[in-house]
CSV table of C-alpha atoms in Angstrom, one decimal:
chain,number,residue,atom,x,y,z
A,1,UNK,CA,0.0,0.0,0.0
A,2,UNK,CA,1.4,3.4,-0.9
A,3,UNK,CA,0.2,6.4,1.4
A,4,UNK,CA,0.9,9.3,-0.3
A,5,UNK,CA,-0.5,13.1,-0.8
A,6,UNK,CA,-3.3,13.0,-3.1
A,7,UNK,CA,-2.9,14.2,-6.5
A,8,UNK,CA,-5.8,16.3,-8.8
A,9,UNK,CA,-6.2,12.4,-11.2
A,10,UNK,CA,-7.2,11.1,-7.8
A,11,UNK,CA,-10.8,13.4,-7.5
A,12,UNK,CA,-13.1,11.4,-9.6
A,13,UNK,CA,-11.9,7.9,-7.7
A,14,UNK,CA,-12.0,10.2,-4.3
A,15,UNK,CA,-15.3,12.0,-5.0
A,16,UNK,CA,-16.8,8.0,-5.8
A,17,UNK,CA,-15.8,6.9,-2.7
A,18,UNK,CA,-16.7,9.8,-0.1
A,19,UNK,CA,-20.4,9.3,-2.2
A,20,UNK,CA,-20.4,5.6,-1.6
A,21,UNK,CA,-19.6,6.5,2.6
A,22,UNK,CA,-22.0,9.5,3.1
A,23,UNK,CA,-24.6,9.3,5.6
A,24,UNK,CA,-27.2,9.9,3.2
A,25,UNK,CA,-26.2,7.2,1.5
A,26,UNK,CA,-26.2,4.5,3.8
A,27,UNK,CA,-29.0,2.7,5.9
A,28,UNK,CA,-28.8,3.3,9.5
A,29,UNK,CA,-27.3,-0.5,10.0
A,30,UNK,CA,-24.7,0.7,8.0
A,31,UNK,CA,-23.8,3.8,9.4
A,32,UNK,CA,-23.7,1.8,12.9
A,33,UNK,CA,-21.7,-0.8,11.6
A,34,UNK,CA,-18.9,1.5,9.4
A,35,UNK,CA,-19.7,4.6,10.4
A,36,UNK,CA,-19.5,7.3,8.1
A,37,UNK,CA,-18.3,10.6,6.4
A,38,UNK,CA,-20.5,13.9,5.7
A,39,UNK,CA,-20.4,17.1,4.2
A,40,UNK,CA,-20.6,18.1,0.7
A,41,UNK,CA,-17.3,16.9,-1.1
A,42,UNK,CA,-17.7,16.5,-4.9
A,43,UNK,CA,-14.7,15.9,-7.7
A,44,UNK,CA,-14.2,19.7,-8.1
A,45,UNK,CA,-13.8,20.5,-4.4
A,46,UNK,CA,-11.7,17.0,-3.7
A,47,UNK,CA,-9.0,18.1,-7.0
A,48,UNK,CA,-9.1,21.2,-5.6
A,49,UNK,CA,-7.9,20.3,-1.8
A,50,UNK,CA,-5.5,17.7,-3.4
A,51,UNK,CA,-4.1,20.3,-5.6
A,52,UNK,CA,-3.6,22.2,-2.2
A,53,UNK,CA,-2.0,19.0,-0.7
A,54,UNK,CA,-4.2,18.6,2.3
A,55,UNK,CA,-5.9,15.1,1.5
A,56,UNK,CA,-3.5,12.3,1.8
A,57,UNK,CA,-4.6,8.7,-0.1
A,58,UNK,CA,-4.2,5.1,0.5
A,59,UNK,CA,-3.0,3.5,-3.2
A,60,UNK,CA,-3.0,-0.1,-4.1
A,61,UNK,CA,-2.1,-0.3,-7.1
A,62,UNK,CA,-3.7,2.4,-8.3
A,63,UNK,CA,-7.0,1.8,-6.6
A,64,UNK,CA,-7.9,4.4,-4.0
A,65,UNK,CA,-8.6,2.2,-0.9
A,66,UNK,CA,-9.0,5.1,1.6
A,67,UNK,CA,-8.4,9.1,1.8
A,68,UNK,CA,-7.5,11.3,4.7
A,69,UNK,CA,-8.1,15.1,4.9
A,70,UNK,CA,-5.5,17.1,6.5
A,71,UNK,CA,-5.5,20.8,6.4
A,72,UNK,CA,-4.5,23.5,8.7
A,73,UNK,CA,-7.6,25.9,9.9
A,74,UNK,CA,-6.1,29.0,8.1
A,75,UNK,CA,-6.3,26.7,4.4
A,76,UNK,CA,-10.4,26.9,4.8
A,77,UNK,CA,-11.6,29.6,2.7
A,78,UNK,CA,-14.7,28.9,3.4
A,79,UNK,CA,-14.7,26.5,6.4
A,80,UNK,CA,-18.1,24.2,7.0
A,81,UNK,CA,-20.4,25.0,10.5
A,82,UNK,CA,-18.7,22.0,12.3
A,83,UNK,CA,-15.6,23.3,11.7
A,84,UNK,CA,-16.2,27.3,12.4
A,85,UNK,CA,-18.4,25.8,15.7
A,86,UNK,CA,-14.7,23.9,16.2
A,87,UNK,CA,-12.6,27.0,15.6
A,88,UNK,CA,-15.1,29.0,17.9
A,89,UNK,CA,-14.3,26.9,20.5
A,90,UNK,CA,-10.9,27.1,20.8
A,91,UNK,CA,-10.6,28.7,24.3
A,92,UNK,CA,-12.4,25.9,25.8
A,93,UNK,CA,-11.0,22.7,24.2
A,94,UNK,CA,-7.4,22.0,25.8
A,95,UNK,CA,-5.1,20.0,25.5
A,96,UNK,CA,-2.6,19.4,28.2
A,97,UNK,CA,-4.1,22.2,30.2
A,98,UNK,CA,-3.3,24.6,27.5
A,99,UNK,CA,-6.2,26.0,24.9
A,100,UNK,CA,-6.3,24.3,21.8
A,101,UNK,CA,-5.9,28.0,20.3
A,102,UNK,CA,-2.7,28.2,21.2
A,103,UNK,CA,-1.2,25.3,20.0
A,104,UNK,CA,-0.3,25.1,16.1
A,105,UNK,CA,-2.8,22.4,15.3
A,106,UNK,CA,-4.1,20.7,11.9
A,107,UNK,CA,-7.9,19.3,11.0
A,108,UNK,CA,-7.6,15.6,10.6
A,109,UNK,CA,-10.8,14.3,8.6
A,110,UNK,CA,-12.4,13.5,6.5
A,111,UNK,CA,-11.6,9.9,6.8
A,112,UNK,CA,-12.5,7.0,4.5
A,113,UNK,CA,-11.6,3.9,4.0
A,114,UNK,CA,-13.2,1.4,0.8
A,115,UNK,CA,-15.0,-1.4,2.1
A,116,UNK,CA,-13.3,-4.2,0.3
A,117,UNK,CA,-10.2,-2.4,2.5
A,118,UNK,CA,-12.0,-2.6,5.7
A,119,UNK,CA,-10.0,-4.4,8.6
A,120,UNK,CA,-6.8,-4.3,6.2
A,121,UNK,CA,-4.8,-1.1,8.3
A,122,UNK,CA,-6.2,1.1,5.9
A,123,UNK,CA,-7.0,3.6,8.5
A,124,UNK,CA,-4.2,3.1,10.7
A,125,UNK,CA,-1.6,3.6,7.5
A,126,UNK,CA,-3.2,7.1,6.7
A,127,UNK,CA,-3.8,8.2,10.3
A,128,UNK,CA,0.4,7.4,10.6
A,129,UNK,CA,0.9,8.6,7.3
A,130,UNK,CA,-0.7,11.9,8.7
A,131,UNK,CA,1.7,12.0,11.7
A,132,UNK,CA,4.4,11.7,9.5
A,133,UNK,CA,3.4,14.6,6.9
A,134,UNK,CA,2.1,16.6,10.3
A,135,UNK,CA,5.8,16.8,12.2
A,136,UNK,CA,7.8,20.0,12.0
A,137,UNK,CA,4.0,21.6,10.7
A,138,UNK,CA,1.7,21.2,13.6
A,139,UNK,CA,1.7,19.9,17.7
A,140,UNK,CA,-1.7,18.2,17.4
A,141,UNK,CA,-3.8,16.6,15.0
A,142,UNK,CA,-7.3,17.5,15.8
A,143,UNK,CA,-10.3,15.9,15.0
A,144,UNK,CA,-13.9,16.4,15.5
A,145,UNK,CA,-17.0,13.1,15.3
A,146,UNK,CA,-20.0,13.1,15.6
A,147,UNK,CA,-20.9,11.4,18.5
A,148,UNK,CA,-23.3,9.2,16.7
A,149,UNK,CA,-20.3,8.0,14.8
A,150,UNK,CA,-19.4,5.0,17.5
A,151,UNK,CA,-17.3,3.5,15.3
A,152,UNK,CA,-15.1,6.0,14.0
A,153,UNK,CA,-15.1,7.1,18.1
A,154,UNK,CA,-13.7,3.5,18.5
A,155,UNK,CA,-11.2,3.4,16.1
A,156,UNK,CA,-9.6,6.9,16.7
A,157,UNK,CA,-10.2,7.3,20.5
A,158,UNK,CA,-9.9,3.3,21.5
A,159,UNK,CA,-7.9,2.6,18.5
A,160,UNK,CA,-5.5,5.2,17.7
A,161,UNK,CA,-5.4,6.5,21.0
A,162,UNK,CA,-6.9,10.1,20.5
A,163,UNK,CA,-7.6,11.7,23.6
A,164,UNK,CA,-11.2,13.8,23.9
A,165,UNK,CA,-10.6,17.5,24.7
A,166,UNK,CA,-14.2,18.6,24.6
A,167,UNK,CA,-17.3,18.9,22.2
A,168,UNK,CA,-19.5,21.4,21.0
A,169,UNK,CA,-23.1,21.2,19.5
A,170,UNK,CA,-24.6,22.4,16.3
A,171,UNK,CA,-28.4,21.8,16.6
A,172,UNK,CA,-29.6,18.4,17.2
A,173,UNK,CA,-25.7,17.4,16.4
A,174,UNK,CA,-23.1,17.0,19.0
A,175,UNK,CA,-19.2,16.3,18.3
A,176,UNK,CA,-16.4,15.0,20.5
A,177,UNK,CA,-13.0,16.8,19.4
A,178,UNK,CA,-10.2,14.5,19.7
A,179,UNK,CA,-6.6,14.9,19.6
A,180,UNK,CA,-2.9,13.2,19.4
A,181,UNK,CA,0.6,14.5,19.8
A,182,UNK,CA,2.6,14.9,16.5
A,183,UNK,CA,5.3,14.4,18.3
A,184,UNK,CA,6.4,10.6,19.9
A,185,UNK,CA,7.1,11.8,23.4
A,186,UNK,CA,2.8,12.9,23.0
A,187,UNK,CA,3.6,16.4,24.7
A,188,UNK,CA,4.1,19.7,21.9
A,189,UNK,CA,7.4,21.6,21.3
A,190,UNK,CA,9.5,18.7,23.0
């Protein structure tokens, strides 16, 4: 498998398989059993974030099996309401009993992983492979899920070993924000 930065050729495959994991798109067993990706991320918008190198894709052989967004908050022209709710609440999300707004930080997410991928490391390759491109940019990689989302709260917090630093609500929606050290030793700067 070859994690790499995506590249603009990538949208179309990309844009097919954030469609085929959208919340819309799935039955409610579904989205209990995979868990699932939302927001409004179609081929033009995908080449365009490639182009800006913050999505980062899991090859195999030239078929996408997964895709990880990875963008610092300053990149979003034009940032979605989860993620200006996020940014708002900076002051009260810490890390480390500092606020999150004063640690350099990247958005983690989107993440997606095909299903014929599923239970291969997929996930775990592009959330290391996000560690790696985040060092010497960022202290934290930041996420935020839906709470609904149990699985993809199991496989970053349980799994991956992202710690919750708060949540925040957006109507009838509430996320956990979650967060690891970019650097080995877990603590920023050292």
């Amino acid at each position: 498998m070859d994690y790499r930065h995506a590249v603009a050729t990538d949208a179309p495959a990309m844009a097919e398989l954030f469609a085929a994991n959208h919340y819309d798109a799935l039955t409610e067993r579904e989205r209990a059993e995979q868990g699932f990706v939302q927001g409004a991320f179609g081929t033009e918008s995908l080449r365009s974030m490639a182009e800006q190198g913050t999505l980062l894709v899991a090859d195999d052989d030239g078929h996408l099996a997964g895709l990880l967004g990875l963008a610092t908050p300053e990149n979003l022209t034009s940032p979605p309401p989860p993620i200006r709710a996020l940014l708002a609440a900076q002051d009260s999300l810490h890390w480390q009993g500092r606020p999150l707004r004063s640690i350099p930080f990247l958005l983690y997410g989107p993440v997606v992983v095909a299903a014929a991928y599923r239970g291969r490391g997929v996930a775990r390759g592009l959330f290391t492979a996000a560690l790696r491109s985040a060092a010497g940019r960022a202290d934290l990689l930041i996420a935020f899920i839906e709470l609904s989302n149990q699985t993809s709260w199991r496989v970053h917090v349980d799994g991956f070993g992202m710690t919750p630093l708060g949540d925040f609500t957006i109507g009838s929606r509430t996320y956990g924000v979650v967060g690891v050290s970019t650097h080995p030793e877990g603590s920023p700067g050292t």
